[in-house]
């Protein structure tokens, strides 16, 4: 049966987007893209069919699928015995239970998992952890993984197997959002890049210094994209945490982990 390849992904600082595109290249087929990073792209429900295959990819936040995405997926994305590939991208600390949670959410919505993977991306908080990742080697692994999955989907033994991925129950406690201000300094030129890319629509489009702290998920898109480095998280506890975090995780090198039925 001819299958239609679909890519469904959220990527605030673009690392996740790179991995999913390399996996898709390995399939060597045209793919329909659903980039759900911006809020206006998470309004409609999507119903996938039996002859679709969907690669679903999210970044890891506090060892979990970002909370607003798990709610969105459960409410608005439905399958019909649709084959799915689950991918998480994490910042070199750990992916904990995020991959298992992603699989559980989608298998609960009538998708059938055929493969899963955890890749490493430069940490949203700092370029000192996993700098430049996914790098060429990671993307090569992603490409070959896509190729292997596409072959597997056409093989007969897929019907009798169930996908297993790493993770534990109960899931790790996820993000607890204290309302924290992203600071904007006087260098801000109100260019609109941050507000245009904000996944939560939290930055005022006419006054880019004004951020709704109750909407902000601290994905760091605005900080990383700012052309004049006007945005940062400046409060003391965060600075102390980040220093220790860099000490612990900058020298570690983790590699992608792949699972297939
Ligand atoms: C709020 C938040 C929480 C995060 N939690 C984790 C984590 O638990 N483990 C980890 O290794 N990386 C964590 N990261 C890092 C991201 O998972 C990683 O940088 C990822 O590549 C970002 O994907 P993106 O570029 O597609 O936004 C976190 C990042 C943010 C913004």
mmCIF file of C-alpha atoms and ligand atoms in Angstrom:
data_model
loop_
_atom_site.group_PDB
_atom_site.id
_atom_site.type_symbol
_atom_site.label_atom_id
_atom_site.label_comp_id
_atom_site.label_asym_id
_atom_site.label_seq_id
_atom_site.Cartn_x
_atom_site.Cartn_y
_atom_site.Cartn_z
ATOM 1 C CA UNK A 1 0.000 0.000 0.000
ATOM 2 C CA UNK A 2 1.374 3.450 -0.914
ATOM 3 C CA UNK A 3 1.763 5.502 2.266
ATOM 4 C CA UNK A 4 1.719 9.290 2.580
ATOM 5 C CA UNK A 5 4.547 10.691 4.681
ATOM 6 C CA UNK A 6 3.697 13.497 7.138
ATOM 7 C CA UNK A 7 5.923 15.494 9.488
ATOM 8 C CA UNK A 8 4.388 16.961 12.644
ATOM 9 C CA UNK A 9 6.824 18.945 14.755
ATOM 10 C CA UNK A 10 7.373 21.744 17.227
ATOM 11 C CA UNK A 11 10.764 23.465 17.262
ATOM 12 C CA UNK A 12 11.311 26.715 19.167
ATOM 13 C CA UNK A 13 15.049 27.041 18.500
ATOM 14 C CA UNK A 14 15.226 24.940 15.300
ATOM 15 C CA UNK A 15 17.193 21.886 16.485
ATOM 16 C CA UNK A 16 14.170 19.568 16.349
ATOM 17 C CA UNK A 17 13.305 20.806 12.857
ATOM 18 C CA UNK A 18 16.758 19.775 11.551
ATOM 19 C CA UNK A 19 16.462 16.212 12.853
ATOM 20 C CA UNK A 20 12.984 15.532 11.464
ATOM 21 C CA UNK A 21 13.941 16.834 8.017
ATOM 22 C CA UNK A 22 16.927 14.473 7.883
ATOM 23 C CA UNK A 23 14.794 11.496 8.922
ATOM 24 C CA UNK A 24 12.301 12.439 6.200
ATOM 25 C CA UNK A 25 15.089 12.619 3.581
ATOM 26 C CA UNK A 26 15.951 9.010 4.446
ATOM 27 C CA UNK A 27 12.439 7.987 3.401
ATOM 28 C CA UNK A 28 13.188 9.429 -0.023
ATOM 29 C CA UNK A 29 9.554 10.479 -0.571
ATOM 30 C CA UNK A 30 7.668 13.768 -0.631
ATOM 31 C CA UNK A 31 6.444 14.730 2.816
ATOM 32 C CA UNK A 32 3.634 16.985 3.969
ATOM 33 C CA UNK A 33 4.805 19.276 6.770
ATOM 34 C CA UNK A 34 2.808 20.383 9.794
ATOM 35 C CA UNK A 35 5.088 22.776 11.654
ATOM 36 C CA UNK A 36 3.116 23.464 14.825
ATOM 37 C CA UNK A 37 5.631 25.840 16.399
ATOM 38 C CA UNK A 38 3.488 28.952 15.980
ATOM 39 C CA UNK A 39 0.176 29.214 17.852
ATOM 40 C CA UNK A 40 -1.869 29.841 14.689
ATOM 41 C CA UNK A 41 -0.732 26.427 13.416
ATOM 42 C CA UNK A 42 -2.131 24.634 16.483
ATOM 43 C CA UNK A 43 -5.752 25.687 16.039
ATOM 44 C CA UNK A 44 -7.118 23.096 13.615
ATOM 45 C CA UNK A 45 -7.617 19.423 14.426
ATOM 46 C CA UNK A 46 -5.768 16.967 12.199
ATOM 47 C CA UNK A 47 -7.131 13.544 11.297
ATOM 48 C CA UNK A 48 -4.652 11.128 9.772
ATOM 49 C CA UNK A 49 -5.691 8.098 7.740
ATOM 50 C CA UNK A 50 -4.727 4.460 7.721
ATOM 51 C CA UNK A 51 -2.409 4.871 4.765
ATOM 52 C CA UNK A 52 -0.567 7.811 6.328
ATOM 53 C CA UNK A 53 2.695 7.597 8.223
ATOM 54 C CA UNK A 54 3.385 10.446 10.626
ATOM 55 C CA UNK A 55 6.757 11.375 12.114
ATOM 56 C CA UNK A 56 6.102 13.297 15.321
ATOM 57 C CA UNK A 57 8.880 15.247 16.969
ATOM 58 C CA UNK A 58 9.140 17.508 20.017
ATOM 59 C CA UNK A 59 11.875 18.939 22.245
ATOM 60 C CA UNK A 60 12.176 17.595 25.798
ATOM 61 C CA UNK A 61 11.172 20.008 28.571
ATOM 62 C CA UNK A 62 12.021 18.816 32.111
ATOM 63 C CA UNK A 63 12.189 15.209 30.952
ATOM 64 C CA UNK A 64 8.696 15.335 29.450
ATOM 65 C CA UNK A 65 6.720 16.309 26.375
ATOM 66 C CA UNK A 66 6.059 20.078 26.821
ATOM 67 C CA UNK A 67 2.741 20.225 28.719
ATOM 68 C CA UNK A 68 0.866 22.496 26.316
ATOM 69 C CA UNK A 69 1.780 20.128 23.468
ATOM 70 C CA UNK A 70 0.583 16.981 25.231
ATOM 71 C CA UNK A 71 -2.784 18.716 25.760
ATOM 72 C CA UNK A 72 -2.883 19.816 22.123
ATOM 73 C CA UNK A 73 -1.955 16.357 20.805
ATOM 74 C CA UNK A 74 -4.536 14.575 22.952
ATOM 75 C CA UNK A 75 -7.311 16.972 21.937
ATOM 76 C CA UNK A 76 -6.590 17.655 18.290
ATOM 77 C CA UNK A 77 -4.462 14.994 16.591
ATOM 78 C CA UNK A 78 -6.190 11.746 15.707
ATOM 79 C CA UNK A 79 -5.120 8.655 13.815
ATOM 80 C CA UNK A 80 -6.933 5.682 12.340
ATOM 81 C CA UNK A 81 -4.521 2.810 12.901
ATOM 82 C CA UNK A 82 -1.949 5.199 11.451
ATOM 83 C CA UNK A 83 1.759 4.273 11.595
ATOM 84 C CA UNK A 84 3.807 6.752 13.614
ATOM 85 C CA UNK A 85 7.461 7.485 14.422
ATOM 86 C CA UNK A 86 8.157 9.263 17.715
ATOM 87 C CA UNK A 87 11.228 11.467 18.100
ATOM 88 C CA UNK A 88 12.409 13.660 20.968
ATOM 89 C CA UNK A 89 15.328 16.096 20.930
ATOM 90 C CA UNK A 90 17.005 16.996 24.216
ATOM 91 C CA UNK A 91 19.805 19.236 25.417
ATOM 92 C CA UNK A 92 22.416 16.698 26.530
ATOM 93 C CA UNK A 93 21.089 16.213 30.084
ATOM 94 C CA UNK A 94 18.473 13.426 29.684
ATOM 95 C CA UNK A 95 15.210 12.712 27.908
ATOM 96 C CA UNK A 96 13.825 10.816 30.930
ATOM 97 C CA UNK A 97 10.228 9.805 30.136
ATOM 98 C CA UNK A 98 9.513 12.134 27.196
ATOM 99 C CA UNK A 99 9.773 9.496 24.473
ATOM 100 C CA UNK A 100 7.581 7.031 26.357
ATOM 101 C CA UNK A 101 5.044 9.794 27.043
ATOM 102 C CA UNK A 102 4.978 10.833 23.373
ATOM 103 C CA UNK A 103 4.375 7.222 22.333
ATOM 104 C CA UNK A 104 1.627 6.801 24.951
ATOM 105 C CA UNK A 105 -0.185 9.976 23.871
ATOM 106 C CA UNK A 106 -0.286 8.964 20.215
ATOM 107 C CA UNK A 107 -0.945 5.267 20.718
ATOM 108 C CA UNK A 108 -3.917 6.413 22.826
ATOM 109 C CA UNK A 109 -5.168 8.357 19.787
ATOM 110 C CA UNK A 110 -5.193 5.409 17.375
ATOM 111 C CA UNK A 111 -1.626 5.592 16.079
ATOM 112 C CA UNK A 112 0.632 2.523 15.867
ATOM 113 C CA UNK A 113 4.255 3.169 16.843
ATOM 114 C CA UNK A 114 6.817 1.687 14.462
ATOM 115 C CA UNK A 115 9.968 3.510 15.589
ATOM 116 C CA UNK A 116 11.240 5.998 18.138
ATOM 117 C CA UNK A 117 14.388 7.987 18.715
ATOM 118 C CA UNK A 118 16.067 10.467 21.023
ATOM 119 C CA UNK A 119 18.519 12.945 19.486
ATOM 120 C CA UNK A 120 20.680 15.645 21.054
ATOM 121 C CA UNK A 121 20.222 19.352 20.258
ATOM 122 C CA UNK A 122 22.106 22.408 21.466
ATOM 123 C CA UNK A 123 20.562 23.349 24.783
ATOM 124 C CA UNK A 124 17.952 26.101 24.500
ATOM 125 C CA UNK A 125 19.422 27.853 27.559
ATOM 126 C CA UNK A 126 23.052 28.026 26.409
ATOM 127 C CA UNK A 127 25.275 27.315 23.415
ATOM 128 C CA UNK A 128 27.834 25.935 25.898
ATOM 129 C CA UNK A 129 25.939 22.633 26.104
ATOM 130 C CA UNK A 130 25.819 20.406 23.013
ATOM 131 C CA UNK A 131 27.015 23.315 20.861
ATOM 132 C CA UNK A 132 26.078 22.999 17.207
ATOM 133 C CA UNK A 133 24.111 19.790 17.651
ATOM 134 C CA UNK A 134 22.511 18.130 15.858
ATOM 135 C CA UNK A 135 25.760 18.086 13.885
ATOM 136 C CA UNK A 136 26.573 16.364 10.597
ATOM 137 C CA UNK A 137 27.094 13.013 12.342
ATOM 138 C CA UNK A 138 23.711 13.251 14.109
ATOM 139 C CA UNK A 139 21.936 14.169 10.874
ATOM 140 C CA UNK A 140 23.600 11.279 9.090
ATOM 141 C CA UNK A 141 22.256 8.917 11.784
ATOM 142 C CA UNK A 142 18.815 10.527 11.373
ATOM 143 C CA UNK A 143 18.930 10.042 7.600
ATOM 144 C CA UNK A 144 19.894 6.357 7.899
ATOM 145 C CA UNK A 145 17.192 5.863 10.542
ATOM 146 C CA UNK A 146 14.610 7.239 8.095
ATOM 147 C CA UNK A 147 15.849 4.813 5.450
ATOM 148 C CA UNK A 148 15.649 1.846 7.870
ATOM 149 C CA UNK A 149 12.133 2.785 8.994
ATOM 150 C CA UNK A 150 10.884 3.105 5.423
ATOM 151 C CA UNK A 151 12.163 -0.413 4.673
ATOM 152 C CA UNK A 152 10.688 -1.778 7.892
ATOM 153 C CA UNK A 153 7.246 -0.367 7.154
ATOM 154 C CA UNK A 154 7.098 -2.346 3.946
ATOM 155 C CA UNK A 155 8.211 -5.597 5.588
ATOM 156 C CA UNK A 156 5.744 -8.247 6.605
ATOM 157 C CA UNK A 157 6.995 -8.809 10.182
ATOM 158 C CA UNK A 158 5.901 -5.332 11.298
ATOM 159 C CA UNK A 159 2.358 -6.542 12.031
ATOM 160 C CA UNK A 160 3.317 -8.886 14.837
ATOM 161 C CA UNK A 161 5.549 -6.507 16.818
ATOM 162 C CA UNK A 162 5.021 -3.728 19.356
ATOM 163 C CA UNK A 163 7.360 -0.794 19.732
ATOM 164 C CA UNK A 164 9.274 -0.514 23.007
ATOM 165 C CA UNK A 165 11.112 2.670 24.016
ATOM 166 C CA UNK A 166 13.004 3.830 27.113
ATOM 167 C CA UNK A 167 11.159 5.577 29.956
ATOM 168 C CA UNK A 168 9.453 4.911 33.291
ATOM 169 C CA UNK A 169 6.121 5.137 35.081
ATOM 170 C CA UNK A 170 5.142 7.280 36.807
ATOM 171 C CA UNK A 171 6.589 9.886 34.465
ATOM 172 C CA UNK A 172 9.096 12.377 35.852
ATOM 173 C CA UNK A 173 7.467 15.493 37.303
ATOM 174 C CA UNK A 174 7.359 17.989 34.409
ATOM 175 C CA UNK A 175 7.935 21.742 34.196
ATOM 176 C CA UNK A 176 6.570 23.879 36.965
ATOM 177 C CA UNK A 177 6.168 27.350 35.548
ATOM 178 C CA UNK A 178 6.962 30.108 37.996
ATOM 179 C CA UNK A 179 6.100 33.336 36.186
ATOM 180 C CA UNK A 180 9.568 34.559 35.268
ATOM 181 C CA UNK A 181 10.382 37.618 33.236
ATOM 182 C CA UNK A 182 12.587 37.480 30.166
ATOM 183 C CA UNK A 183 14.386 40.804 30.374
ATOM 184 C CA UNK A 184 14.805 43.094 27.395
ATOM 185 C CA UNK A 185 17.548 45.725 27.583
ATOM 186 C CA UNK A 186 17.895 49.086 25.875
ATOM 187 C CA UNK A 187 19.601 47.513 22.829
ATOM 188 C CA UNK A 188 16.194 46.291 21.622
ATOM 189 C CA UNK A 189 15.422 47.779 18.194
ATOM 190 C CA UNK A 190 11.837 46.495 18.148
ATOM 191 C CA UNK A 191 12.601 44.593 14.916
ATOM 192 C CA UNK A 192 9.787 42.077 15.469
ATOM 193 C CA UNK A 193 11.893 38.909 14.976
ATOM 194 C CA UNK A 194 11.168 37.690 18.511
ATOM 195 C CA UNK A 195 7.413 38.288 18.367
ATOM 196 C CA UNK A 196 7.164 36.747 14.891
ATOM 197 C CA UNK A 197 8.750 33.500 16.157
ATOM 198 C CA UNK A 198 7.306 33.295 19.680
ATOM 199 C CA UNK A 199 5.556 29.876 19.930
ATOM 200 C CA UNK A 200 3.115 31.166 22.535
ATOM 201 C CA UNK A 201 2.300 34.577 21.059
ATOM 202 C CA UNK A 202 3.611 35.992 24.326
ATOM 203 C CA UNK A 203 5.575 38.956 22.905
ATOM 204 C CA UNK A 204 3.727 42.121 22.001
ATOM 205 C CA UNK A 205 4.057 42.720 18.230
ATOM 206 C CA UNK A 206 4.254 46.511 18.446
ATOM 207 C CA UNK A 207 6.278 46.702 21.672
ATOM 208 C CA UNK A 208 8.736 43.804 21.696
ATOM 209 C CA UNK A 209 9.847 44.629 25.238
ATOM 210 C CA UNK A 210 6.434 43.682 26.541
ATOM 211 C CA UNK A 211 6.084 39.937 27.291
ATOM 212 C CA UNK A 212 3.133 38.135 28.853
ATOM 213 C CA UNK A 213 4.883 36.139 31.595
ATOM 214 C CA UNK A 214 1.852 33.898 32.056
ATOM 215 C CA UNK A 215 2.056 32.753 28.415
ATOM 216 C CA UNK A 216 5.880 32.509 28.211
ATOM 217 C CA UNK A 217 7.237 28.925 28.388
ATOM 218 C CA UNK A 218 10.900 30.012 28.490
ATOM 219 C CA UNK A 219 11.699 28.162 25.259
ATOM 220 C CA UNK A 220 14.462 30.772 24.637
ATOM 221 C CA UNK A 221 13.489 31.356 21.001
ATOM 222 C CA UNK A 222 13.500 35.145 21.546
ATOM 223 C CA UNK A 223 16.849 35.068 23.367
ATOM 224 C CA UNK A 224 18.569 32.949 20.714
ATOM 225 C CA UNK A 225 17.132 34.816 17.719
ATOM 226 C CA UNK A 226 17.630 38.398 18.901
ATOM 227 C CA UNK A 227 20.062 40.093 16.449
ATOM 228 C CA UNK A 228 21.278 42.555 19.110
ATOM 229 C CA UNK A 229 21.301 40.203 22.147
ATOM 230 C CA UNK A 230 18.752 42.352 23.944
ATOM 231 C CA UNK A 231 16.934 39.488 25.684
ATOM 232 C CA UNK A 232 18.042 37.290 28.581
ATOM 233 C CA UNK A 233 16.914 35.622 31.781
ATOM 234 C CA UNK A 234 18.688 37.676 34.399
ATOM 235 C CA UNK A 235 17.428 36.659 37.783
ATOM 236 C CA UNK A 236 20.076 35.402 40.215
ATOM 237 C CA UNK A 237 18.793 31.882 40.821
ATOM 238 C CA UNK A 238 18.722 31.178 37.098
ATOM 239 C CA UNK A 239 22.292 32.434 36.668
ATOM 240 C CA UNK A 240 23.495 30.179 39.516
ATOM 241 C CA UNK A 241 21.565 27.200 38.134
ATOM 242 C CA UNK A 242 22.931 27.770 34.639
ATOM 243 C CA UNK A 243 26.541 27.962 35.833
ATOM 244 C CA UNK A 244 26.249 24.621 37.643
ATOM 245 C CA UNK A 245 24.333 23.143 34.740
ATOM 246 C CA UNK A 246 27.087 24.100 32.285
ATOM 247 C CA UNK A 247 29.749 22.655 34.634
ATOM 248 C CA UNK A 248 27.895 19.352 34.778
ATOM 249 C CA UNK A 249 26.737 18.843 31.190
ATOM 250 C CA UNK A 250 29.100 20.691 28.844
ATOM 251 C CA UNK A 251 31.830 18.023 28.957
ATOM 252 C CA UNK A 252 29.450 15.088 28.509
ATOM 253 C CA UNK A 253 28.820 13.723 25.043
ATOM 254 C CA UNK A 254 25.656 11.718 24.521
ATOM 255 C CA UNK A 255 24.664 9.955 21.318
ATOM 256 C CA UNK A 256 21.305 9.389 19.595
ATOM 257 C CA UNK A 257 19.315 6.335 20.741
ATOM 258 C CA UNK A 258 17.088 4.537 18.253
ATOM 259 C CA UNK A 259 14.228 2.058 18.685
ATOM 260 C CA UNK A 260 12.404 0.177 15.949
ATOM 261 C CA UNK A 261 9.804 -2.612 16.013
HETATM 262 C C1 LIG B 1 11.972 24.804 29.330
HETATM 263 C C2 LIG B 1 13.020 23.854 28.837
HETATM 264 C C3 LIG B 1 13.243 22.637 29.491
HETATM 265 C C4 LIG B 1 14.226 21.750 29.021
HETATM 266 N N1 LIG B 1 14.409 20.541 29.641
HETATM 267 C C5 LIG B 1 15.362 19.682 29.198
HETATM 268 C C6 LIG B 1 15.576 18.423 29.838
HETATM 269 O O1 LIG B 1 14.854 18.013 30.741
HETATM 270 N N2 LIG B 1 16.605 17.651 29.406
HETATM 271 C C7 LIG B 1 17.455 18.041 28.417
HETATM 272 O O2 LIG B 1 18.414 17.340 28.126
HETATM 273 N N3 LIG B 1 17.222 19.212 27.732
HETATM 274 C C8 LIG B 1 16.195 20.028 28.096
HETATM 275 N N4 LIG B 1 15.961 21.210 27.421
HETATM 276 C C9 LIG B 1 16.735 21.499 26.204
HETATM 277 C C10 LIG B 1 15.950 21.212 24.915
HETATM 278 O O3 LIG B 1 15.262 19.978 25.001
HETATM 279 C C11 LIG B 1 16.896 21.147 23.722
HETATM 280 O O4 LIG B 1 17.735 22.258 23.701
HETATM 281 C C12 LIG B 1 16.185 21.004 22.397
HETATM 282 O O5 LIG B 1 17.171 20.765 21.417
HETATM 283 C C13 LIG B 1 15.376 22.238 22.017
HETATM 284 O O6 LIG B 1 14.643 21.988 20.847
HETATM 285 P P1 LIG B 1 14.236 23.126 19.778
HETATM 286 O O7 LIG B 1 15.519 23.719 19.254
HETATM 287 O O8 LIG B 1 13.530 22.388 18.711
HETATM 288 O O9 LIG B 1 13.415 24.116 20.504
HETATM 289 C C14 LIG B 1 14.995 22.094 27.872
HETATM 290 C C15 LIG B 1 14.761 23.323 27.233
HETATM 291 C C16 LIG B 1 13.791 24.189 27.706
HETATM 292 C C17 LIG B 1 13.554 25.481 26.975
#
